[in-house]
Amino acid sequence: FRTTADGSNSLTEQMRIDNQGCITTPNQPMVYAFRNSTQDLNPDTSWETVIFNDESTTNDTAFDVGGDYNTGTGVFTAPADGKYLISTEVMLTNAPASSGYILLNLITTKAVADGINQYSGRVNPGSWDAEMDYYQIAGTWLANMSSGDTAYINVSNTVADGDTKIYGASTTTYTRIQIMKVA
């Protein structure tokens, strides 16, 4: 153990032992979660947060080192300052062949100058010949976050169709998110 000038212990800041005896690294979070049930995607211009691992089901998050992802709200809270790699894939079902867009977006609460509020995935179903049973939109962002900042994935459906859904299942291959601190 090494005590810093302010009296804190530098080793305990880097790792902790949880109540089951497992060593965790709170300053090195990693999340891998998947959507385990279908989520409606309403046809309007408002944004909807994708909830990965709806906590109302029995399937758990594949892993969440540090417990920083909220399965009830879909919001990740950064436990430490740094750069976070956030990658997601969202599987759509029943996307109609009509004009409009389905957009994927990452929102962070970092200061306005550093915040991310940009599209990564965008699809125009009007270019299709027929309704798509399954269509996947992917996005990857490198977000500069401070401890306590939040991040979440939004989807918007401007296509006038109420049958489009975000697909989820009991496997990790369809709609998922990966988050890790990289620097």
XYZ file of C-alpha atoms in Angstrom:
183
model
C 0.000 0.000 0.000
C 1.160 3.503 -0.745
C -0.422 6.501 0.937
C -0.607 9.672 -1.151
C -0.089 13.237 0.093
C -3.842 13.671 0.678
C -3.965 10.526 2.837
C -5.700 8.264 0.310
C -4.375 4.821 -0.460
C -3.365 4.560 -4.122
C -3.746 0.765 -4.241
C -7.356 0.804 -3.024
C -8.146 3.462 -5.632
C -6.992 1.021 -8.333
C -8.723 -2.144 -7.065
C -11.262 -3.313 -4.526
C -12.463 -6.620 -3.130
C -16.246 -7.003 -3.321
C -18.474 -8.830 -0.809
C -17.905 -12.138 -2.646
C -14.119 -11.837 -2.463
C -13.652 -10.881 -6.122
C -11.087 -8.225 -7.043
C -12.597 -5.386 -9.065
C -10.945 -2.427 -10.752
C -13.296 0.564 -10.345
C -11.163 2.826 -12.525
C -11.173 0.315 -15.399
C -14.865 -0.362 -16.103
C -16.105 -2.704 -18.814
C -19.698 -3.364 -19.830
C -21.169 -5.847 -22.259
C -24.949 -5.845 -22.291
C -27.544 -7.001 -24.782
C -31.213 -6.307 -25.378
C -33.000 -9.413 -24.147
C -36.555 -8.557 -25.244
C -38.233 -6.570 -28.015
C -38.580 -2.782 -27.512
C -41.144 -0.745 -29.465
C -39.733 2.015 -31.662
C -42.484 4.594 -31.966
C -42.850 6.391 -35.321
C -42.186 10.028 -34.541
C -39.296 12.467 -34.401
C -38.546 12.095 -30.692
C -35.593 10.045 -29.512
C -35.947 6.836 -27.519
C -33.256 5.429 -25.244
C -32.291 1.839 -26.010
C -32.529 -0.205 -22.824
C -29.967 -2.987 -22.978
C -30.847 -5.845 -20.615
C -34.323 -4.855 -19.536
C -34.199 -5.695 -15.831
C -37.756 -7.053 -15.918
C -36.498 -10.274 -17.497
C -34.403 -13.041 -16.009
C -31.441 -12.598 -18.364
C -28.597 -10.633 -16.790
C -26.026 -8.319 -18.323
C -23.251 -10.451 -19.775
C -20.836 -8.518 -17.572
C -20.548 -5.129 -15.897
C -17.215 -4.641 -14.168
C -17.888 -1.963 -11.559
C -21.699 -1.948 -11.844
C -21.748 1.306 -13.839
C -24.524 0.409 -16.318
C -28.150 0.828 -15.194
C -30.327 -1.867 -16.792
C -33.499 0.002 -15.820
C -32.648 3.274 -17.598
C -30.025 2.308 -20.208
C -27.584 4.864 -18.776
C -23.849 4.271 -18.186
C -22.153 6.428 -15.521
C -18.380 6.867 -15.832
C -16.641 5.958 -12.562
C -13.398 7.750 -13.498
C -12.047 10.423 -15.832
C -10.853 9.147 -19.188
C -11.629 8.122 -22.715
C -14.352 5.498 -23.177
C -14.888 3.387 -26.262
C -18.626 2.857 -26.731
C -19.805 0.516 -29.446
C -23.327 -0.659 -30.172
C -25.373 -2.632 -32.647
C -29.143 -2.208 -32.813
C -31.216 -4.788 -34.712
C -34.475 -3.463 -36.158
C -37.444 -5.612 -37.152
C -40.387 -4.808 -39.418
C -38.730 -1.690 -40.868
C -41.043 -0.576 -43.702
C -39.930 0.483 -47.170
C -41.147 4.062 -46.774
C -39.490 7.465 -46.771
C -37.951 8.655 -43.554
C -34.948 7.795 -41.420
C -34.036 5.597 -38.512
C -31.124 7.193 -36.666
C -28.697 5.972 -33.978
C -27.143 8.498 -31.604
C -24.868 8.599 -28.524
C -25.596 11.249 -25.883
C -23.062 12.164 -23.168
C -23.306 14.728 -20.373
C -19.741 15.998 -20.677
C -19.296 19.757 -20.980
C -20.851 21.117 -24.171
C -17.502 21.600 -25.900
C -16.550 17.954 -25.395
C -19.999 16.360 -25.417
C -21.019 13.912 -28.073
C -24.413 14.203 -29.663
C -23.908 12.798 -33.116
C -25.318 10.194 -35.435
C -23.305 7.109 -36.101
C -25.882 5.006 -37.863
C -28.557 6.225 -40.261
C -30.757 4.275 -42.598
C -33.362 5.397 -45.136
C -35.898 2.560 -45.539
C -37.391 4.425 -48.524
C -34.512 3.065 -50.595
C -35.620 -0.543 -50.004
C -37.883 -2.517 -52.332
C -39.765 -4.196 -49.475
C -40.090 -4.193 -45.675
C -36.967 -5.499 -43.934
C -37.576 -8.250 -41.410
C -34.178 -7.593 -39.791
C -31.770 -4.703 -40.285
C -28.818 -3.826 -38.056
C -27.456 -0.320 -37.420
C -24.013 -0.046 -35.784
C -22.225 2.840 -34.091
C -18.848 3.358 -32.397
C -17.716 6.425 -30.478
C -14.681 7.487 -28.437
C -16.063 9.688 -25.659
C -14.013 11.901 -23.341
C -15.804 11.563 -19.987
C -15.256 12.784 -16.449
C -16.175 10.809 -13.351
C -19.969 11.009 -12.951
C -20.683 11.814 -16.619
C -23.354 9.685 -18.245
C -23.795 8.164 -21.701
C -26.689 6.425 -23.404
C -27.810 5.327 -26.867
C -30.837 6.890 -28.550
C -32.752 5.802 -31.643
C -35.210 7.906 -33.639
C -37.748 6.588 -36.132
C -39.139 9.199 -38.539
C -40.716 6.471 -40.678
C -44.516 6.527 -40.376
C -44.921 2.956 -39.207
C -45.809 1.651 -35.760
C -44.584 -1.914 -36.303
C -40.837 -1.173 -36.282
C -39.159 -2.588 -33.183
C -35.720 -2.920 -31.633
C -35.112 -6.654 -31.613
C -33.861 -8.440 -28.551
C -33.519 -12.072 -27.633
C -31.970 -14.301 -25.006
C -28.710 -14.402 -26.975
C -26.057 -11.695 -27.264
C -25.909 -11.549 -31.054
C -28.599 -9.013 -31.968
C -28.809 -5.720 -30.055
C -25.849 -5.052 -27.779
C -23.538 -2.453 -26.283
C -19.874 -2.635 -25.279
C -18.230 0.034 -23.130
C -14.642 0.124 -21.912
C -12.285 2.730 -20.554
C -9.291 2.876 -22.899
C -7.251 5.771 -21.512
